[in-house]
CSV table of C-alpha atoms and ligand atoms in Angstrom, one decimal:
chain,number,residue,atom,x,y,z
A,1,MET,CA,86.1,2.5,12.4
A,2,PRO,CA,87.3,3.7,8.8
A,3,SER,CA,88.7,1.7,6.3
A,4,VAL,CA,91.5,-1.1,7.1
A,5,VAL,CA,93.4,-3.3,4.6
A,6,VAL,CA,94.4,-6.7,6.3
A,7,VAL,CA,97.3,-8.3,4.6
A,8,GLY,CA,99.4,-11.4,5.2
A,9,ALA,CA,102.8,-10.4,6.1
A,10,GLN,CA,104.3,-13.9,5.2
A,11,TRP,CA,103.6,-16.6,2.9
A,12,GLY,CA,100.0,-16.9,3.6
A,13,ASP,CA,98.1,-19.1,6.2
A,14,GLU,CA,99.0,-16.3,8.8
A,15,GLY,CA,95.5,-16.3,10.1
A,16,LYS,CA,93.9,-13.3,8.2
A,17,GLY,CA,90.3,-14.8,8.6
A,18,LYS,CA,90.6,-14.5,12.3
A,19,VAL,CA,91.8,-10.9,12.4
A,20,THR,CA,89.1,-9.8,9.4
A,21,ASP,CA,86.6,-11.8,11.6
A,22,PHE,CA,87.5,-9.7,14.6
A,23,LEU,CA,87.3,-6.5,12.5
A,24,ALA,CA,84.3,-7.4,10.8
A,25,ARG,CA,82.4,-7.1,13.9
A,26,GLN,CA,82.5,-3.2,13.5
A,27,ALA,CA,82.4,-3.2,9.7
A,28,ASP,CA,79.5,-2.4,7.2
A,29,VAL,CA,81.4,-3.9,4.2
A,30,VAL,CA,84.3,-6.8,4.0
A,31,VAL,CA,85.8,-7.0,0.4
A,32,ARG,CA,88.0,-9.9,-0.8
A,33,TYR,CA,90.3,-8.1,-3.4
A,34,GLN,CA,92.3,-10.9,-5.0
A,35,GLY,CA,92.9,-14.5,-5.4
A,36,GLY,CA,90.5,-17.3,-5.8
A,37,SER,CA,89.5,-20.5,-4.4
A,38,ASN,CA,93.2,-21.3,-3.7
A,39,ALA,CA,92.8,-19.4,-0.5
A,40,GLY,CA,91.1,-20.7,2.7
A,41,HIS,CA,90.2,-19.1,5.9
A,42,THR,CA,89.0,-21.1,9.0
A,43,VAL,CA,86.8,-19.3,11.5
A,44,HIS,CA,85.2,-20.5,14.5
A,45,VAL,CA,82.1,-19.3,16.0
A,46,ASN,CA,80.3,-20.9,19.1
A,47,ASP,CA,82.0,-24.4,18.4
A,48,GLN,CA,81.3,-24.4,14.9
A,49,GLU,CA,84.1,-24.3,12.3
A,50,PHE,CA,83.5,-22.6,9.1
A,51,ARG,CA,86.2,-23.3,6.2
A,52,LEU,CA,85.6,-20.1,3.7
A,53,HIS,CA,87.6,-20.0,0.5
A,54,LEU,CA,85.8,-17.6,-1.8
A,55,VAL,CA,83.1,-15.9,0.5
A,56,PRO,CA,84.4,-13.3,2.6
A,57,SER,CA,84.4,-14.2,6.2
A,58,GLY,CA,82.2,-11.1,7.2
A,59,ILE,CA,79.4,-13.3,5.9
A,60,LEU,CA,79.0,-14.9,9.4
A,61,TYR,CA,77.8,-11.3,10.6
A,62,PRO,CA,74.3,-10.9,9.7
A,63,GLY,CA,73.7,-7.7,8.0
A,64,THR,CA,77.4,-7.2,6.6
A,65,ILE,CA,77.7,-6.8,2.9
A,66,CYS,CA,80.5,-9.0,1.7
A,67,VAL,CA,82.3,-8.2,-1.6
A,68,ILE,CA,84.1,-10.3,-3.9
A,69,GLY,CA,86.0,-7.7,-5.9
A,70,ASN,CA,87.2,-7.4,-9.4
A,71,GLY,CA,90.7,-8.6,-8.6
A,72,VAL,CA,89.3,-12.2,-7.5
A,73,VAL,CA,89.3,-14.8,-10.0
A,74,VAL,CA,85.9,-16.6,-9.4
A,75,ASP,CA,85.3,-20.4,-10.0
A,76,PRO,CA,81.6,-20.5,-10.3
A,77,GLY,CA,81.2,-23.9,-9.3
A,78,ALA,CA,83.3,-23.7,-6.2
A,79,LEU,CA,81.4,-20.6,-5.2
A,80,VAL,CA,78.1,-22.1,-5.7
A,81,SER,CA,79.1,-25.3,-3.4
A,82,GLU,CA,80.2,-22.9,-0.9
A,83,LEU,CA,77.2,-20.9,-0.8
A,84,ASP,CA,74.9,-24.2,-0.6
A,85,HIS,CA,77.1,-25.3,2.1
A,86,LEU,CA,76.8,-21.9,4.2
A,87,GLU,CA,73.1,-22.0,3.5
A,88,SER,CA,72.6,-25.6,4.7
A,89,ARG,CA,74.2,-24.5,7.9
A,90,GLY,CA,71.8,-21.8,8.4
A,91,VAL,CA,74.2,-18.8,7.0
A,92,ASP,CA,72.3,-16.0,5.3
A,93,THR,CA,74.1,-15.1,2.3
A,94,SER,CA,72.0,-12.3,0.9
A,95,GLY,CA,74.7,-9.9,1.8
A,96,LEU,CA,77.2,-11.2,-0.8
A,97,ARG,CA,78.0,-9.1,-3.6
A,98,ILE,CA,80.1,-10.1,-6.7
A,99,SER,CA,81.8,-7.8,-9.0
A,100,ASP,CA,80.9,-7.9,-12.6
A,101,ARG,CA,84.5,-7.4,-13.5
A,102,ALA,CA,85.8,-10.4,-11.5
A,103,HIS,CA,87.1,-13.0,-13.9
A,104,VAL,CA,85.6,-16.5,-14.3
A,105,ILE,CA,87.6,-19.7,-13.9
A,106,PHE,CA,86.9,-22.6,-16.1
A,107,PRO,CA,87.6,-26.4,-15.8
A,108,TYR,CA,90.5,-25.9,-18.8
A,109,HIS,CA,92.3,-23.7,-16.4
A,110,HIS,CA,92.3,-26.3,-13.7
A,111,LEU,CA,93.6,-28.9,-16.2
A,112,LEU,CA,96.3,-26.3,-17.5
A,113,ASP,CA,97.7,-25.4,-13.9
A,114,ALA,CA,98.2,-29.1,-13.4
A,115,ALA,CA,99.6,-29.8,-16.8
A,116,GLU,CA,102.1,-26.9,-16.4
A,117,GLU,CA,103.0,-28.0,-12.9
A,118,ASP,CA,103.5,-31.7,-14.0
A,119,GLN,CA,105.7,-30.5,-16.9
A,120,LYS,CA,107.8,-28.4,-14.7
A,121,GLY,CA,108.7,-31.4,-12.5
A,122,GLN,CA,111.4,-30.6,-10.1
A,123,LEU,CA,110.9,-26.9,-10.8
A,124,ARG,CA,107.2,-27.0,-10.0
A,125,ILE,CA,105.9,-24.1,-8.2
A,126,GLY,CA,103.6,-26.2,-5.8
A,127,THR,CA,100.3,-24.6,-6.8
A,128,THR,CA,96.9,-25.3,-5.4
A,129,ARG,CA,95.9,-26.7,-9.1
A,130,ARG,CA,92.8,-24.4,-8.8
A,131,GLY,CA,93.4,-22.9,-12.1
A,132,ILE,CA,94.6,-19.5,-10.6
A,133,GLY,CA,97.7,-18.9,-12.8
A,134,PRO,CA,96.1,-19.7,-16.1
A,135,SER,CA,93.0,-17.8,-15.4
A,136,TYR,CA,95.1,-14.5,-14.4
A,137,ALA,CA,97.2,-15.3,-17.5
A,138,ASP,CA,94.0,-15.1,-19.6
A,139,LYS,CA,93.2,-11.9,-18.0
A,140,ALA,CA,96.5,-10.4,-18.7
A,141,ALA,CA,96.1,-11.8,-22.4
A,142,ARG,CA,92.8,-10.3,-22.7
A,143,ILE,CA,91.0,-13.4,-23.7
A,144,GLY,CA,89.4,-13.9,-20.0
A,145,LEU,CA,85.7,-13.9,-19.4
A,146,ARG,CA,84.1,-11.7,-16.6
A,147,MET,CA,81.0,-12.1,-14.5
A,148,ALA,CA,79.4,-9.6,-16.7
A,149,ASP,CA,79.8,-11.9,-19.6
A,150,LEU,CA,78.2,-14.7,-17.6
A,151,LEU,CA,75.1,-12.4,-17.6
A,152,ASP,CA,75.1,-12.1,-21.2
A,153,TRP,CA,74.5,-15.4,-22.6
A,154,PRO,CA,74.9,-15.4,-26.2
A,155,LEU,CA,78.0,-13.5,-26.1
A,156,PHE,CA,79.3,-15.8,-23.3
A,157,GLU,CA,78.7,-19.1,-25.6
A,158,GLU,CA,80.4,-17.4,-28.4
A,159,LEU,CA,83.6,-16.2,-26.3
A,160,VAL,CA,83.7,-19.7,-24.4
A,161,THR,CA,83.5,-21.6,-27.5
A,162,ARG,CA,86.4,-19.6,-29.2
A,163,ASN,CA,88.4,-20.2,-26.1
A,164,LEU,CA,87.7,-23.8,-25.9
A,165,GLN,CA,89.2,-24.3,-29.3
A,166,ALA,CA,92.5,-22.8,-28.3
A,167,LYS,CA,92.8,-24.5,-25.1
A,168,ASN,CA,91.6,-27.9,-26.3
A,169,ASN,CA,94.5,-27.6,-29.0
A,170,LEU,CA,96.9,-26.6,-26.0
A,171,LEU,CA,95.5,-29.7,-23.8
A,172,SER,CA,95.7,-32.2,-26.7
A,173,LYS,CA,98.5,-31.1,-28.9
A,174,VAL,CA,101.0,-29.7,-26.3
A,175,TYR,CA,100.2,-31.9,-23.2
A,176,GLY,CA,98.8,-35.0,-24.8
A,177,LEU,CA,95.8,-34.6,-22.5
A,178,PRO,CA,92.0,-35.4,-23.2
A,179,THR,CA,90.1,-32.1,-24.4
A,180,VAL,CA,87.3,-30.6,-22.8
A,181,ASP,CA,83.4,-30.7,-23.8
A,182,PRO,CA,82.1,-27.4,-24.5
A,183,GLY,CA,78.3,-28.7,-24.1
A,184,GLU,CA,79.1,-29.8,-20.7
A,185,ILE,CA,80.8,-26.5,-19.7
A,186,LEU,CA,78.1,-24.7,-21.2
A,187,ASP,CA,75.3,-26.6,-19.5
A,188,ASN,CA,77.0,-26.1,-16.0
A,189,TYR,CA,77.9,-22.4,-16.6
A,190,ARG,CA,74.4,-21.6,-17.5
A,191,GLN,CA,73.1,-23.0,-14.3
A,192,TYR,CA,75.8,-21.0,-12.3
A,193,ALA,CA,75.0,-17.9,-14.2
A,194,GLU,CA,71.2,-18.1,-13.0
A,195,ARG,CA,72.2,-19.1,-9.5
A,196,LEU,CA,74.8,-16.1,-9.2
A,197,ARG,CA,72.9,-13.4,-11.1
A,198,PRO,CA,71.3,-11.8,-8.0
A,199,TYR,CA,74.8,-11.1,-6.6
A,200,ILE,CA,76.6,-9.8,-9.7
A,201,THR,CA,77.1,-6.1,-9.5
A,202,ASP,CA,79.3,-3.1,-10.0
A,203,THR,CA,81.2,-3.4,-6.6
A,204,SER,CA,83.5,-0.6,-7.0
A,205,LEU,CA,80.5,1.7,-7.0
A,206,LEU,CA,79.0,-0.1,-4.1
A,207,VAL,CA,82.4,0.4,-2.0
A,208,ASN,CA,83.1,3.8,-2.9
A,209,ASN,CA,79.5,4.8,-2.1
A,210,ALA,CA,80.0,2.9,1.4
A,211,LEU,CA,83.1,5.1,2.0
A,212,ASP,CA,81.4,8.1,1.1
A,213,ARG,CA,78.6,7.3,3.4
A,214,GLY,CA,81.3,7.1,6.1
A,215,GLN,CA,80.7,3.4,6.6
A,216,SER,CA,83.6,1.1,7.8
A,217,VAL,CA,85.1,-1.3,5.2
A,218,VAL,CA,87.7,-4.1,5.7
A,219,PHE,CA,89.6,-5.3,2.6
A,220,GLU,CA,90.6,-8.8,3.1
A,221,GLY,CA,93.9,-10.0,1.3
A,222,ALA,CA,94.3,-13.7,0.6
A,223,GLN,CA,97.7,-15.5,0.5
A,224,GLY,CA,100.6,-13.2,1.6
A,225,THR,CA,103.4,-10.7,1.1
A,226,MET,CA,105.9,-13.3,0.1
A,227,LEU,CA,103.5,-14.7,-2.4
A,228,ASP,CA,102.8,-11.6,-4.2
A,229,ILE,CA,103.6,-11.8,-8.0
A,230,ASP,CA,105.8,-8.7,-8.1
A,231,HIS,CA,106.9,-8.5,-4.5
A,232,GLY,CA,106.9,-12.3,-3.4
A,233,THR,CA,109.8,-15.0,-4.0
A,234,TYR,CA,109.2,-15.2,-7.7
A,235,PRO,CA,108.5,-17.4,-9.4
A,236,TYR,CA,107.2,-19.2,-6.6
A,237,VAL,CA,104.5,-16.9,-6.0
A,238,THR,CA,100.8,-16.8,-6.5
A,239,SER,CA,99.4,-14.7,-9.6
A,240,SER,CA,97.8,-11.9,-8.1
A,241,HIS,CA,98.6,-9.0,-5.3
A,242,PRO,CA,98.1,-10.0,-1.7
A,243,THR,CA,100.0,-6.9,-0.9
A,244,ALA,CA,98.2,-3.5,0.3
A,245,GLY,CA,98.3,-2.1,-3.1
A,246,GLY,CA,96.3,-4.9,-4.6
A,247,ALA,CA,93.2,-3.7,-2.3
A,248,CYS,CA,93.0,-0.7,-4.5
A,249,ILE,CA,93.3,-2.4,-8.0
A,250,GLY,CA,91.3,-5.3,-6.8
A,251,ALA,CA,88.5,-3.4,-5.2
A,252,GLY,CA,88.3,-0.4,-7.3
A,253,ILE,CA,89.3,2.3,-4.9
A,254,GLY,CA,91.8,4.8,-5.0
A,255,PRO,CA,94.9,4.6,-2.5
A,256,THR,CA,93.5,7.8,-0.8
A,257,ARG,CA,90.7,5.9,0.6
A,258,VAL,CA,92.7,3.4,2.7
A,259,ASP,CA,93.0,4.8,6.3
A,260,VAL,CA,94.9,1.9,7.9
A,261,VAL,CA,96.9,-1.3,7.0
A,262,VAL,CA,97.2,-4.3,9.5
A,263,GLY,CA,99.9,-6.9,8.6
A,264,VAL,CA,99.0,-10.4,10.0
A,265,VAL,CA,101.9,-12.1,11.2
A,266,LYS,CA,101.9,-15.8,12.5
A,267,ALA,CA,104.3,-16.0,15.6
A,268,TYR,CA,106.4,-18.2,13.6
A,269,THR,CA,106.4,-19.1,9.8
A,270,SER,CA,104.7,-21.3,7.4
A,271,ARG,CA,104.6,-22.0,3.6
A,272,VAL,CA,102.8,-24.2,1.5
A,273,GLY,CA,104.3,-25.1,-1.8
A,274,ASP,CA,107.9,-25.0,-3.3
A,275,GLY,CA,110.2,-22.0,-3.0
A,276,PRO,CA,112.9,-20.6,-0.7
A,277,PHE,CA,112.0,-20.4,3.1
A,278,PRO,CA,115.3,-19.4,4.9
A,279,THR,CA,114.0,-20.4,8.3
A,280,GLU,CA,112.3,-23.9,7.6
A,281,LEU,CA,112.7,-26.3,10.2
A,282,THR,CA,113.0,-29.8,8.6
A,283,ASP,CA,113.9,-31.6,11.8
A,284,GLU,CA,111.9,-33.1,14.7
A,285,LEU,CA,111.1,-29.3,16.0
A,286,GLY,CA,109.6,-28.7,12.7
A,287,ASN,CA,107.3,-31.7,13.0
A,288,TRP,CA,106.3,-30.7,16.6
A,289,LEU,CA,105.4,-27.2,15.3
A,290,ARG,CA,103.5,-28.5,12.5
A,291,ASP,CA,101.4,-30.7,14.6
A,292,ARG,CA,100.9,-28.1,17.4
A,293,GLY,CA,100.0,-25.5,15.1
A,294,GLY,CA,97.6,-27.8,13.1
A,295,GLU,CA,99.7,-26.6,10.0
A,296,TYR,CA,97.8,-28.3,7.2
A,297,GLY,CA,96.2,-26.5,4.2
A,298,THR,CA,92.7,-25.5,4.5
A,299,THR,CA,92.3,-26.0,0.8
A,300,THR,CA,94.2,-28.7,-0.2
A,301,GLY,CA,95.1,-30.5,3.0
A,302,ARG,CA,99.0,-30.4,2.3
A,303,PRO,CA,101.4,-30.4,5.2
A,304,ARG,CA,102.6,-26.8,5.5
A,305,ARG,CA,106.4,-26.4,5.7
A,306,VAL,CA,107.4,-24.5,9.1
A,307,GLY,CA,110.0,-22.5,10.7
A,308,TRP,CA,111.1,-19.9,12.6
A,309,LEU,CA,109.8,-16.2,12.5
A,310,ASP,CA,111.8,-14.2,9.7
A,311,ALA,CA,112.4,-10.5,10.6
A,312,VAL,CA,114.0,-10.0,7.1
A,313,ALA,CA,111.0,-11.0,5.2
A,314,LEU,CA,108.6,-9.3,7.9
A,315,ARG,CA,110.3,-5.9,7.5
A,316,TYR,CA,110.0,-6.3,3.8
A,317,ALA,CA,106.4,-6.7,4.0
A,318,VAL,CA,105.8,-3.8,6.2
A,319,ARG,CA,107.8,-1.8,3.6
A,320,VAL,CA,106.0,-2.9,0.4
A,321,SER,CA,102.4,-2.8,2.1
A,322,GLY,CA,103.2,0.4,4.4
A,323,ILE,CA,101.8,-1.6,7.3
A,324,ASP,CA,100.8,0.6,10.3
A,325,GLY,CA,100.1,-2.1,12.8
A,326,ILE,CA,100.7,-5.7,13.2
A,327,ALA,CA,98.3,-8.5,14.3
A,328,ILE,CA,100.3,-11.5,16.0
A,329,THR,CA,98.5,-14.9,15.5
A,330,LYS,CA,99.0,-18.2,16.9
A,331,LEU,CA,101.3,-17.1,19.8
A,332,ASP,CA,99.9,-20.1,22.1
A,333,VAL,CA,101.6,-22.7,19.6
A,334,LEU,CA,105.1,-21.6,20.8
A,335,SER,CA,104.3,-22.4,24.4
A,336,GLY,CA,106.4,-25.5,25.5
A,337,LEU,CA,109.7,-24.2,23.8
A,338,ASP,CA,112.7,-23.2,26.0
A,339,VAL,CA,114.4,-21.0,23.2
A,340,LEU,CA,112.7,-18.8,20.5
A,341,LYS,CA,114.6,-17.8,17.6
A,342,ILE,CA,114.1,-15.0,15.1
A,343,ALA,CA,116.0,-14.5,11.7
A,344,VAL,CA,117.3,-10.9,11.6
A,345,GLY,CA,119.7,-11.4,8.6
A,346,TYR,CA,120.6,-13.8,5.8
A,347,GLN,CA,124.1,-15.1,5.5
A,348,TYR,CA,125.1,-15.2,1.8
A,349,GLN,CA,128.5,-15.9,0.4
A,350,GLY,CA,130.2,-14.6,3.4
A,351,GLU,CA,128.0,-11.4,3.6
A,352,VAL,CA,125.1,-10.8,5.8
A,353,LEU,CA,122.0,-9.5,4.1
A,354,THR,CA,119.3,-7.5,5.7
A,355,GLU,CA,116.9,-7.3,3.0
A,356,VAL,CA,114.9,-10.0,0.8
A,357,PRO,CA,117.1,-10.7,-2.3
A,358,ALA,CA,115.2,-10.6,-5.8
A,359,SER,CA,116.5,-13.7,-6.9
A,360,ALA,CA,114.7,-17.0,-5.5
A,361,ALA,CA,118.0,-19.0,-6.5
A,362,VAL,CA,119.9,-16.4,-4.0
A,363,MET,CA,117.2,-16.7,-1.6
A,364,TYR,CA,117.4,-20.4,-1.5
A,365,ARG,CA,121.2,-20.3,-0.6
A,366,CYS,CA,120.6,-17.9,2.4
A,367,GLU,CA,121.3,-19.2,5.9
A,368,PRO,CA,119.5,-17.4,8.6
A,369,VAL,CA,121.2,-15.3,11.2
A,370,TYR,CA,119.3,-15.9,14.4
A,371,GLU,CA,118.8,-13.9,17.4
A,372,GLU,CA,117.7,-16.2,20.4
A,373,MET,CA,115.1,-15.5,23.1
A,374,ALA,CA,113.9,-17.2,26.3
A,375,GLY,CA,111.0,-19.3,25.6
A,376,PHE,CA,107.8,-20.0,27.8
A,377,ARG,CA,106.0,-23.1,28.9
A,378,GLU,CA,102.7,-21.7,30.4
A,379,SER,CA,99.4,-22.3,28.7
A,380,LEU,CA,98.0,-19.3,26.9
A,381,GLN,CA,94.6,-20.6,26.6
A,382,ASP,CA,93.0,-18.0,29.0
A,383,VAL,CA,94.7,-15.3,28.5
A,384,ARG,CA,92.7,-12.2,27.4
A,385,SER,CA,95.3,-9.1,27.7
A,386,MET,CA,98.8,-8.3,27.0
A,387,ASP,CA,99.4,-8.5,30.9
A,388,GLY,CA,98.3,-12.0,31.2
A,389,LEU,CA,100.9,-13.1,29.1
A,390,PRO,CA,104.0,-14.8,30.6
A,391,ALA,CA,107.1,-12.3,30.6
A,392,ALA,CA,109.0,-14.2,28.0
A,393,ALA,CA,105.8,-14.1,25.5
A,394,ARG,CA,105.7,-10.3,26.3
A,395,ALA,CA,109.6,-9.9,25.6
A,396,TYR,CA,109.1,-11.8,22.4
A,397,LEU,CA,106.3,-9.5,21.1
A,398,GLN,CA,108.2,-6.4,22.1
A,399,ARG,CA,111.3,-7.7,20.2
A,400,ILE,CA,109.2,-8.1,17.1
A,401,GLU,CA,108.0,-4.5,17.4
A,402,GLU,CA,111.4,-3.3,17.7
A,403,LEU,CA,112.7,-5.2,14.7
A,404,LEU,CA,109.9,-4.3,12.6
A,405,GLY,CA,109.5,-0.7,13.7
A,406,VAL,CA,105.5,-1.0,14.1
A,407,PRO,CA,103.4,-1.5,17.0
A,408,ILE,CA,101.3,-4.7,17.6
A,409,VAL,CA,97.7,-3.7,17.8
A,410,LEU,CA,96.1,-7.3,18.1
A,411,VAL,CA,97.1,-10.8,19.7
A,412,SER,CA,95.4,-14.0,18.8
A,413,ILE,CA,96.1,-17.1,21.2
A,414,GLY,CA,93.5,-19.4,19.8
A,415,SER,CA,90.7,-20.1,17.4
A,416,GLU,CA,87.8,-18.9,19.3
A,417,ARG,CA,86.5,-15.5,18.8
A,418,ALA,CA,87.0,-14.4,22.5
A,419,GLN,CA,91.1,-15.5,22.1
A,420,THR,CA,91.7,-12.3,19.7
A,421,PHE,CA,92.2,-9.4,21.8
A,422,PRO,CA,93.3,-5.9,20.9
A,423,VAL,CA,96.4,-4.3,22.4
A,424,LYS,CA,96.6,-0.8,21.0
A,425,ASP,CA,94.0,1.3,19.1
A,426,LEU,CA,94.6,0.9,15.4
A,427,PHE,CA,93.4,4.4,14.8
A,428,ALA,CA,95.1,6.0,17.4
A,429,VAL,CA,98.4,4.2,16.1
A,430,ARG,CA,97.9,5.7,12.6
A,431,ARG,CA,97.1,9.1,13.9
A,432,ALA,CA,100.3,9.3,16.0
A,433,VAL,CA,102.1,8.4,12.6
A,434,THR,CA,100.4,10.8,10.3
A,435,GLY,CA,99.3,13.5,12.6
A,436,LEU,CA,95.8,13.4,10.9
B,1,LIG,P1,98.4,-21.0,-6.7
B,1,LIG,O1,97.8,-19.8,-6.2
B,1,LIG,O2,97.4,-22.0,-6.8
B,1,LIG,O3,98.9,-20.8,-8.2
B,1,LIG,O4,99.9,-21.4,-6.0
B,1,LIG,C1,100.9,-20.7,-6.2
B,1,LIG,C2,101.6,-20.7,-4.7
B,1,LIG,O5,100.9,-20.2,-3.6
B,1,LIG,C3,101.9,-22.1,-4.3
B,1,LIG,O6,103.1,-22.1,-3.5
B,1,LIG,C4,100.7,-22.4,-3.1
B,1,LIG,O7,100.9,-23.3,-2.3
B,1,LIG,C5,100.5,-20.9,-2.7
B,1,LIG,N1,99.3,-20.5,-2.1
B,1,LIG,C6,98.1,-20.2,-3.2
B,1,LIG,N2,97.3,-20.0,-2.0
B,1,LIG,C7,97.4,-20.0,-0.7
B,1,LIG,C8,97.0,-19.8,0.5
B,1,LIG,O8,95.8,-19.6,0.4
B,1,LIG,N3,97.7,-20.1,1.7
B,1,LIG,C9,99.2,-20.3,1.6
B,1,LIG,N4,99.7,-20.3,0.4
B,1,LIG,C10,98.9,-20.5,-0.9
């Protein structure tokens, strides 16, 4: 298996962890390329549930190298807790590698994230308050600290002290909040540095060497296309690039090294946090879907907003990430409905839009134009192939393929590993498209 990028095609929480886990079986290296501990992946293995935030889900396969790429922002305290937790459950974490160029999150990033959100009031983004935005802002402002700095203690101490002066001014004078104690930060980060030191390396070199050797590499995106800072519903987005292009920047590889892009699509839509969501269901049906799908945040526990599938947003995701094949997840959740709806356009001021508008203000005012299809009531619990699906479920999937113009390559109908099955050969699909 060559190199595959796995991207979320919606607003995150599509079930990327499950798909990466499926592909990781054959992978030598799994790379997380953006985001931070705002993400959460739930993977079930032999009746055990693992909730991962920063560590790539490939860690559950012994011998797989798992990389936290340079595009990730690392909260070292959160990472150390995650490693301790995995180790206490018998997971071997020796395959982890952390990029020496990944940026470090500090407690002041968390405080500023919360302060900025509180100040925005009604216009808040609904962030996870994990310090993601402020830490990427420091990276762009060229005052961020990286994992390599953590290993150079005198320099680290000096830079943290410099940053803290400015951040404490901001916290106290702009937001009227208590300041952060430099001594406490330095004590904690010195311990994190020692604990994480063995894992920190030049991961771009590692990944490129693996590709040169013909090894298979899975690049795992966090969040989803519609939360991308450039292509998402700005400003209601995260501060990184969950789209496929983000894999190149965030892992340190060239675009020529990516063989296939898989887009993960939940059979309906969900969104956490604020921002436009044209197909949102705010009625009883929405509550039913949320409960049936267990749509509560892995990281924050927040109830997710849920709604019908949105083919306008999905076609856009296929375009901006060059998606070759789709992995459909949580199809089982829809069982029990007589009618299924798919948005195929947005009604806006008397016109039907077939592309995602740039302005969130416009998108807020869009009304979905739905196509209706027959639903299904059968349980999908024991289905292990496309042929085993009820005819109405197959028709729903076929319609998704037609609307998006890309084939479905994987289907998942439950949280167990065995409940994700291949439909088409990913690489045959790619060869058919490229002729290579
Ligand atoms: P931030 O990434 O914490 O700054 O949050 C920005 C937006 O992205 C908010 O709407 C969050 O709810 C959303 N978000 C961040 N991480 C995830 C995720 O893993 N799944 C779904 N939404 C997310």
